[in-house]
Short mmCIF file of C-alpha atoms in Angstrom, two decimals:
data_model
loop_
_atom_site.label_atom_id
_atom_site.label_comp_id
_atom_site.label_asym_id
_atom_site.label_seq_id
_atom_site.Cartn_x
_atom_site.Cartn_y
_atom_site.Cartn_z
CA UNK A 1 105.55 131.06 62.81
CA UNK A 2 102.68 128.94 61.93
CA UNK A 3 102.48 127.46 65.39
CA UNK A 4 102.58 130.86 66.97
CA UNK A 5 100.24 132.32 65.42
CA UNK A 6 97.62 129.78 65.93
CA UNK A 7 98.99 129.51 69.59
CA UNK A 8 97.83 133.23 69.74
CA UNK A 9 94.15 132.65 68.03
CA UNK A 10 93.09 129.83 69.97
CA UNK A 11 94.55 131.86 73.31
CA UNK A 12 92.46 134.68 72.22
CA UNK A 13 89.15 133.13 70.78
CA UNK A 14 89.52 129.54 72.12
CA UNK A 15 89.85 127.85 75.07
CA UNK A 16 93.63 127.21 77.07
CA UNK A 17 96.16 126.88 75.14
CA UNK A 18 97.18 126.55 71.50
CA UNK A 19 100.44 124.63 72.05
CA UNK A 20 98.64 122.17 74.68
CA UNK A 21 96.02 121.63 71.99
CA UNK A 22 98.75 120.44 69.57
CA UNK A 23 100.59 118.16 72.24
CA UNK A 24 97.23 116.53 72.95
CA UNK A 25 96.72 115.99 69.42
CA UNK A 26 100.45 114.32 68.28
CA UNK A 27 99.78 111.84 71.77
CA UNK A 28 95.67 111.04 70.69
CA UNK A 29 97.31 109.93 67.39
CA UNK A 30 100.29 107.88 68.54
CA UNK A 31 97.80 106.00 71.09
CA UNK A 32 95.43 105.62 67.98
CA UNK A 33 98.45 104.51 65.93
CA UNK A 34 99.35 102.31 68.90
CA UNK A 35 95.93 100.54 68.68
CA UNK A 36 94.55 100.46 65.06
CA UNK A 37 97.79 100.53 62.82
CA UNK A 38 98.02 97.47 60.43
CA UNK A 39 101.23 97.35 58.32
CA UNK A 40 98.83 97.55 55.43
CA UNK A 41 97.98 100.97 56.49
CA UNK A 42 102.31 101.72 57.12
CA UNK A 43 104.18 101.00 60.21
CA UNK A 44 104.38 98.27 62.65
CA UNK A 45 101.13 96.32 63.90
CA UNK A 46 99.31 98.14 66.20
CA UNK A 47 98.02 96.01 70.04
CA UNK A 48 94.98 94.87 68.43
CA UNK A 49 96.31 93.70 65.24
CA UNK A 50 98.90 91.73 66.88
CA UNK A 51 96.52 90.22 69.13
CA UNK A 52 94.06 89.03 66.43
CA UNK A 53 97.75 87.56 64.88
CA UNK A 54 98.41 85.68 68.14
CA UNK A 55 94.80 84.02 68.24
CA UNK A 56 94.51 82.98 64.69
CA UNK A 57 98.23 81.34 65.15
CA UNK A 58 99.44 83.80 62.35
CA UNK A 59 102.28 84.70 65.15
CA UNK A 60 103.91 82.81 67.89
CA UNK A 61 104.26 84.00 71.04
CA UNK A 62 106.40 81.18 71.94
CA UNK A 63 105.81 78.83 75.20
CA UNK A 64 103.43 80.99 77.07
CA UNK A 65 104.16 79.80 80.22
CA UNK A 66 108.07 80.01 79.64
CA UNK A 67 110.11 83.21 81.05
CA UNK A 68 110.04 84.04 77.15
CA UNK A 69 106.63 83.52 76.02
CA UNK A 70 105.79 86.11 79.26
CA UNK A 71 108.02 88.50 77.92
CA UNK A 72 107.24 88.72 74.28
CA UNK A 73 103.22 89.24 75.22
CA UNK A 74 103.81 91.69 78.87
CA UNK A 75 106.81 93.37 77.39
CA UNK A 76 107.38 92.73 73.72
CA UNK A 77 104.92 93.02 70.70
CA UNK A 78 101.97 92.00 73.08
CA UNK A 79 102.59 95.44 75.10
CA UNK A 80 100.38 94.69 78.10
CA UNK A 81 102.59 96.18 80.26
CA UNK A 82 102.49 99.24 78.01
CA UNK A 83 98.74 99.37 77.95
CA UNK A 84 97.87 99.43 81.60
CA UNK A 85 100.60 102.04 81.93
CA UNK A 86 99.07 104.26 79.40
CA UNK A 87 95.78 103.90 81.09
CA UNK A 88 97.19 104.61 84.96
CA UNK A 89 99.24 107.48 83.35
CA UNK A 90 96.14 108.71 82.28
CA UNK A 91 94.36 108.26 85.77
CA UNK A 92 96.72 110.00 87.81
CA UNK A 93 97.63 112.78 85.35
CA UNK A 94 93.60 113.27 85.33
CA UNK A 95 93.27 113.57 89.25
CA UNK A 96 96.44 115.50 89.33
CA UNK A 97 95.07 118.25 86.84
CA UNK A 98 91.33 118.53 88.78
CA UNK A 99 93.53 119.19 92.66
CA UNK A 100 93.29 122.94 92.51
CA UNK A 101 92.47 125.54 95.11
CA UNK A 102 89.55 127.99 94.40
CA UNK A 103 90.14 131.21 95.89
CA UNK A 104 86.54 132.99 96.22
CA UNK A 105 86.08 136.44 94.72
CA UNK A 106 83.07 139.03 94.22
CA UNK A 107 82.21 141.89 92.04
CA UNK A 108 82.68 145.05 94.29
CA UNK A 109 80.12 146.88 92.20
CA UNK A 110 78.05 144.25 91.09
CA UNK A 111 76.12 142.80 94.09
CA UNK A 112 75.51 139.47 93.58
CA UNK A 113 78.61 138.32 90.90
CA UNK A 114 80.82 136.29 92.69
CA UNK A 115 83.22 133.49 90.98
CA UNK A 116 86.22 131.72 91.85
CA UNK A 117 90.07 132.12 90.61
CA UNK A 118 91.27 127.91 90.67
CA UNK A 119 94.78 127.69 91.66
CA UNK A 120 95.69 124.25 90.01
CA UNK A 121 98.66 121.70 91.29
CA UNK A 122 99.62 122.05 87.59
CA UNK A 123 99.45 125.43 87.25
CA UNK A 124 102.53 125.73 85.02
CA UNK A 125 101.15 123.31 82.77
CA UNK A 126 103.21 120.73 80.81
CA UNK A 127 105.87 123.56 79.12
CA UNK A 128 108.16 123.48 81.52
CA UNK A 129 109.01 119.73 81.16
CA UNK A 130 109.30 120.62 76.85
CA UNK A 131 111.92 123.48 78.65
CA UNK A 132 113.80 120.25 80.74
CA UNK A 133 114.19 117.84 77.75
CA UNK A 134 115.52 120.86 75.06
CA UNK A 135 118.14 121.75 77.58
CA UNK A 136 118.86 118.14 78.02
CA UNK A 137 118.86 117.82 73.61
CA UNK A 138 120.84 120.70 73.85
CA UNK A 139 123.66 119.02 76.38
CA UNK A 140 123.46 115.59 74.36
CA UNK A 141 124.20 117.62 70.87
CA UNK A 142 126.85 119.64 72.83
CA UNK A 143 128.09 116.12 73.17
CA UNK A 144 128.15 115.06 69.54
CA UNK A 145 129.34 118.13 68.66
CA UNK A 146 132.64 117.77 71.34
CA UNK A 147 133.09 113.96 69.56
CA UNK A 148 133.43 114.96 66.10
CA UNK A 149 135.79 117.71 66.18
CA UNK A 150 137.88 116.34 68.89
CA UNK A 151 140.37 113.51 68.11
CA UNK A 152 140.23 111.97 70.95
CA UNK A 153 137.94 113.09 73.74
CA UNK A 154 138.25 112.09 77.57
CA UNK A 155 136.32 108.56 78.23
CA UNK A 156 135.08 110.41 81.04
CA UNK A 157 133.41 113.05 78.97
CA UNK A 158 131.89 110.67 76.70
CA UNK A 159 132.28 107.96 74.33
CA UNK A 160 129.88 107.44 71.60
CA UNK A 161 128.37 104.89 69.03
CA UNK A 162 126.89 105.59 65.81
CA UNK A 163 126.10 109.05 66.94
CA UNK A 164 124.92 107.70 70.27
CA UNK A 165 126.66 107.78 74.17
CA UNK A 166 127.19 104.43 75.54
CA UNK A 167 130.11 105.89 78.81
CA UNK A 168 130.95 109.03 80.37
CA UNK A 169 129.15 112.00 81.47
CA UNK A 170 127.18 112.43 78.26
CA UNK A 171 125.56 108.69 78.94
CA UNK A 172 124.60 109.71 81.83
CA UNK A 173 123.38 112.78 81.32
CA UNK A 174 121.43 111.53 78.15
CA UNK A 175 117.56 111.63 78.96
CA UNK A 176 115.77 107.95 79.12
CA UNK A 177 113.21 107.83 76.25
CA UNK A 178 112.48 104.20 76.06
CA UNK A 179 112.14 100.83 77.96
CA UNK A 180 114.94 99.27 76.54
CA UNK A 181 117.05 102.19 78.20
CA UNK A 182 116.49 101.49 81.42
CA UNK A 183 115.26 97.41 81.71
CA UNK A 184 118.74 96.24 82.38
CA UNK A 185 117.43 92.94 82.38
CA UNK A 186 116.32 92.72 78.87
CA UNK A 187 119.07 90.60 76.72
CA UNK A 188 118.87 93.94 74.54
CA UNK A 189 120.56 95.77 77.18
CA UNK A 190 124.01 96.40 76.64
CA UNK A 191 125.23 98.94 79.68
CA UNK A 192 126.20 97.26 82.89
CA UNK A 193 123.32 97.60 85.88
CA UNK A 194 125.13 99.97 88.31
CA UNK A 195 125.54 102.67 85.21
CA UNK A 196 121.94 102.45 84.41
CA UNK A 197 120.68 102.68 87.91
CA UNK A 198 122.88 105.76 88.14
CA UNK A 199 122.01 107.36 85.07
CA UNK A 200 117.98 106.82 85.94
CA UNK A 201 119.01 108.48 88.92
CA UNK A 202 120.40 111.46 87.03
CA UNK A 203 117.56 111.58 84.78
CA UNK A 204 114.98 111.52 87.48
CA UNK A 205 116.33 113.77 89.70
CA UNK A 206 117.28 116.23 86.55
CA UNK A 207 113.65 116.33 85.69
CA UNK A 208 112.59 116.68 89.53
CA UNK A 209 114.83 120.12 90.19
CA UNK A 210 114.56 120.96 86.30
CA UNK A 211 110.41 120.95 86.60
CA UNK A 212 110.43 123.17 89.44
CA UNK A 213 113.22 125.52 88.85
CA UNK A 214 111.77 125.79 85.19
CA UNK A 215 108.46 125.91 86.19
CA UNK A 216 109.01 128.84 88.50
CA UNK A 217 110.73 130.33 85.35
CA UNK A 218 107.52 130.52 83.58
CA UNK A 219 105.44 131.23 85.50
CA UNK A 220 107.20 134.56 86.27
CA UNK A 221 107.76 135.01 82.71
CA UNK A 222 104.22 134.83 81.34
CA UNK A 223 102.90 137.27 84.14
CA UNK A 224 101.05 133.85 86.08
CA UNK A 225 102.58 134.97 89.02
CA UNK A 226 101.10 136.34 92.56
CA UNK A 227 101.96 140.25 91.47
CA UNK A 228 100.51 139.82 87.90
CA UNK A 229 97.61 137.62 88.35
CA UNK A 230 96.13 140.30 91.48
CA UNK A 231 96.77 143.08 89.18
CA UNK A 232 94.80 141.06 86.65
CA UNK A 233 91.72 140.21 89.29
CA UNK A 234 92.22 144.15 90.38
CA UNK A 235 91.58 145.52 86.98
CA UNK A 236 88.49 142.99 86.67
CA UNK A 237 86.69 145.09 89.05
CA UNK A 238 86.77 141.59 91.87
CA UNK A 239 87.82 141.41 94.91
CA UNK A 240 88.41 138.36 97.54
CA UNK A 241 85.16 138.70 100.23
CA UNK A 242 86.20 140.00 103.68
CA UNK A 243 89.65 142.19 102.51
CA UNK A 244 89.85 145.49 101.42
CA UNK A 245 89.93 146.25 97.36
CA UNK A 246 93.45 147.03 97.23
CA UNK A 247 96.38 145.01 94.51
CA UNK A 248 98.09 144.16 97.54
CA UNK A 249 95.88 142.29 99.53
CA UNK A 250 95.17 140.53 96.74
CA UNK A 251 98.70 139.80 95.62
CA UNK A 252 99.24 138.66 99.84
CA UNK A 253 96.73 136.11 99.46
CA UNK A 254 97.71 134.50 96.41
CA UNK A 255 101.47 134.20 97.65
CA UNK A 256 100.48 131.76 100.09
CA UNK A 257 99.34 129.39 96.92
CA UNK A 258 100.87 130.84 93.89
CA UNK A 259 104.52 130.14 94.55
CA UNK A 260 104.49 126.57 96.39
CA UNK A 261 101.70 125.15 93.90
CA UNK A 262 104.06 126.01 91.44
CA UNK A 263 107.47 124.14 92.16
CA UNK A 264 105.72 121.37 93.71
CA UNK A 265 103.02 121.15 90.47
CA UNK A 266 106.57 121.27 88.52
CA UNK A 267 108.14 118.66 90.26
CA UNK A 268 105.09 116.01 90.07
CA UNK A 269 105.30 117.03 86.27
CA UNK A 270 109.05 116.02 86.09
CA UNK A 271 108.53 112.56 87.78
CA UNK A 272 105.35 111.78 85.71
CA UNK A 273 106.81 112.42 82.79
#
């Protein structure tokens, strides 16, 4: 309730929206975490703290040159690998958010005001992919809840360890949320290779259709849609230069954007994420 009602003060008196606010918040303090953390300060050592452990000698990398010296600074505690794809995440999710289509309008009674209406490639925003992954919780503890009160469910339904799939539908269905899930050829994987190229396949193309289909779902259901949105520039006394001042004209041109922006804007949202 909390969360709402902020949500609704910073929609009304602030800028965007609430809940985007607090997702860009919880991810600015994991990256700081990521960086800074010290296990004097609680938690594991953060990049630069393990790096001033590797120079001083306080921590062994092991033979740098060997396969497993690579590993342990690209892909282990060293995270390189993690840290340039934080920062080309963060380059293409920054170009994707600034490709938008401006759509001209005037005042019709105010010579002179004119503005624009920006029809962004992610114009449903980043809650339809927070829709994809609850329906995909929501599967996974349909899953637990099918292991514990059946005795003995079908191994092609699912079989599960400590709580967690490892064969059947419900593996593959389960959404990737680390690297160890889907490197097959870290020693720490334990699924064969075919069954976790299949089940990136599943997740990928769940979050593909799932982005787009949900994305279409909200943006009809939070009036961001071609009828709502004209009715909204209508009422604001604009109009788009060289058509009539009518909702329909309005709501014509804005079909031509509205409705492919948004299930292609969902999809690239599903396969960044």
């Amino acid at each position: 309730v909390l969360i709402l009602f902020m949500d609704e003060v910073i929609s009304k008196w602030g800028v965007g929206s609430g809940i985007g606010l607090f997702i860009v918040a919880g991810v600015s303090q994991r990256l700081l975490g990521g960086l800074v953390t010290t296990p004097v300060i609680g938690g594991q050592s953060g990049i630069i703290h393990t790096w001033y452990l590797f120079i001083t000698g306080q921590q062994s990398t092991g033979p740098v040159l060997a396969l497993e010296g690579l590993q342990t600074i690209i892909l282990g505690q060293g995270r390189i690998l993690a840290l340039i794809t934080t920062v080309l995440i963060f380059g293409v999710v920054v170009y994707a958010e600034s490709v938008r289509v401006e759509i001209p309008l005037s005042n019709a009674r105010v010579k002179g005001a004119r503005g624009r209406f920006p029809v962004k490639l992610i114009y449903a925003s980043v809650l339809p992919m927070i829709l994809v992954r609850a329906l995909q919780a929501n599967i996974q503890f349909l899953g637990r809840i099918l292991d514990a009160q059946l005795a003995s469910m079908p191994a092609w339904l699912g079989t599960y360890s400590n709580g967690q799939p490892t064969g059947g539908l419900f593996y593959f269905l389960a959404p990737i949320q680390s690297p160890q899930q889907w490197m097959w050829w870290l020693e720490s994987a334990s699924q064969p290779v075919w069954q976790i190229l299949v089940r990136i396949g599943v997740d990928l193309t769940f979050m593909l259709i799932g982005g787009a289909i949900f994305a279409v779902f909200w943006v009809e259901t939070t009036d961001m849609g071609p009828e709502a949105t004209a009715q909204q520039i209508h009422n604001s006394g604009m109009q788009i230069p060289g058509f009539r001042q009518n909702v329909g004209v309005i709501e014509k041109v804005l079909e031509r954007y509205i409705p492919q922006v948004t299930v292609i804007g969902g999809a690239l949202v599903g396969a960044l994420a």
